[in-house]
Amino acid sequence: MRYEIKETRWQRVQDLFPPERKPQGGRPALDKRIMLNAMLWVARSGAPWRDLPIHFPH
């Protein structure tokens, strides 16, 4: 996709994110890469969060 992070860049930054699950449990987190791509889409397009494309989760 146009605003999504490429595989080579994702490999470099993926270890900077916290683990997806906390030791005490709780709701499972969304995929970190999808969330980063959503943030990049908003930052690069200048659109509000409510206008995220449908392929990103709510």
mmCIF file of C-alpha atoms in Angstrom:
data_model
loop_
_atom_site.group_PDB
_atom_site.id
_atom_site.type_symbol
_atom_site.label_atom_id
_atom_site.label_comp_id
_atom_site.label_asym_id
_atom_site.label_seq_id
_atom_site.Cartn_x
_atom_site.Cartn_y
_atom_site.Cartn_z
ATOM 1 C CA MET A 1 0.000 0.000 0.000
ATOM 2 C CA ARG A 2 0.990 3.575 -0.532
ATOM 3 C CA TYR A 3 1.650 4.705 3.040
ATOM 4 C CA GLU A 4 2.627 1.387 4.632
ATOM 5 C CA ILE A 5 6.075 0.606 5.997
ATOM 6 C CA LYS A 6 8.219 -1.644 3.829
ATOM 7 C CA GLU A 7 9.447 -5.027 5.079
ATOM 8 C CA THR A 8 13.092 -3.956 5.367
ATOM 9 C CA ARG A 9 12.213 -0.939 7.501
ATOM 10 C CA TRP A 10 9.816 -2.976 9.631
ATOM 11 C CA GLN A 11 12.609 -5.455 10.397
ATOM 12 C CA ARG A 12 14.708 -2.568 11.736
ATOM 13 C CA VAL A 13 12.060 -1.071 14.042
ATOM 14 C CA GLN A 14 9.938 -4.003 15.212
ATOM 15 C CA ASP A 15 12.070 -4.653 18.306
ATOM 16 C CA LEU A 16 11.505 -1.070 19.500
ATOM 17 C CA PHE A 17 7.824 -1.805 20.238
ATOM 18 C CA PRO A 18 6.684 -3.315 23.554
ATOM 19 C CA PRO A 19 5.589 -6.967 23.638
ATOM 20 C CA GLU A 20 2.054 -7.597 22.394
ATOM 21 C CA ARG A 21 0.925 -9.261 25.615
ATOM 22 C CA LYS A 22 1.618 -8.222 29.169
ATOM 23 C CA PRO A 23 2.634 -10.978 31.597
ATOM 24 C CA GLN A 24 -0.576 -10.515 33.601
ATOM 25 C CA GLY A 25 -2.764 -11.148 30.535
ATOM 26 C CA GLY A 26 -5.604 -8.954 29.394
ATOM 27 C CA ARG A 27 -7.014 -8.179 25.997
ATOM 28 C CA PRO A 28 -4.715 -9.221 23.152
ATOM 29 C CA ALA A 29 -3.173 -6.247 21.385
ATOM 30 C CA LEU A 30 -3.594 -5.547 17.716
ATOM 31 C CA ASP A 31 -0.729 -6.297 15.390
ATOM 32 C CA LYS A 32 1.979 -3.672 15.950
ATOM 33 C CA ARG A 33 2.736 -3.351 12.259
ATOM 34 C CA ILE A 34 -0.905 -2.654 11.396
ATOM 35 C CA MET A 35 -1.087 0.023 14.093
ATOM 36 C CA LEU A 36 2.141 1.628 12.864
ATOM 37 C CA ASN A 37 0.824 1.618 9.303
ATOM 38 C CA ALA A 38 -2.394 3.296 10.473
ATOM 39 C CA MET A 39 -0.405 6.004 12.273
ATOM 40 C CA LEU A 40 1.786 6.525 9.217
ATOM 41 C CA TRP A 41 -1.286 6.770 7.006
ATOM 42 C CA VAL A 42 -2.779 9.517 9.184
ATOM 43 C CA ALA A 43 0.534 11.378 9.481
ATOM 44 C CA ARG A 44 1.325 11.265 5.774
ATOM 45 C CA SER A 45 -2.153 11.823 4.370
ATOM 46 C CA GLY A 46 -3.214 14.535 6.821
ATOM 47 C CA ALA A 47 -6.657 12.944 7.120
ATOM 48 C CA PRO A 48 -8.438 12.524 10.467
ATOM 49 C CA TRP A 49 -8.544 9.132 12.220
ATOM 50 C CA ARG A 50 -12.204 8.640 11.299
ATOM 51 C CA ASP A 51 -11.221 8.555 7.608
ATOM 52 C CA LEU A 52 -8.888 5.560 7.928
ATOM 53 C CA PRO A 53 -9.317 3.106 5.047
ATOM 54 C CA ILE A 54 -11.420 0.037 5.789
ATOM 55 C CA HIS A 55 -8.444 -2.364 5.761
ATOM 56 C CA PHE A 56 -7.214 -0.853 9.053
ATOM 57 C CA PRO A 57 -8.919 -2.000 12.285
ATOM 58 C CA HIS A 58 -11.025 0.404 14.342
#
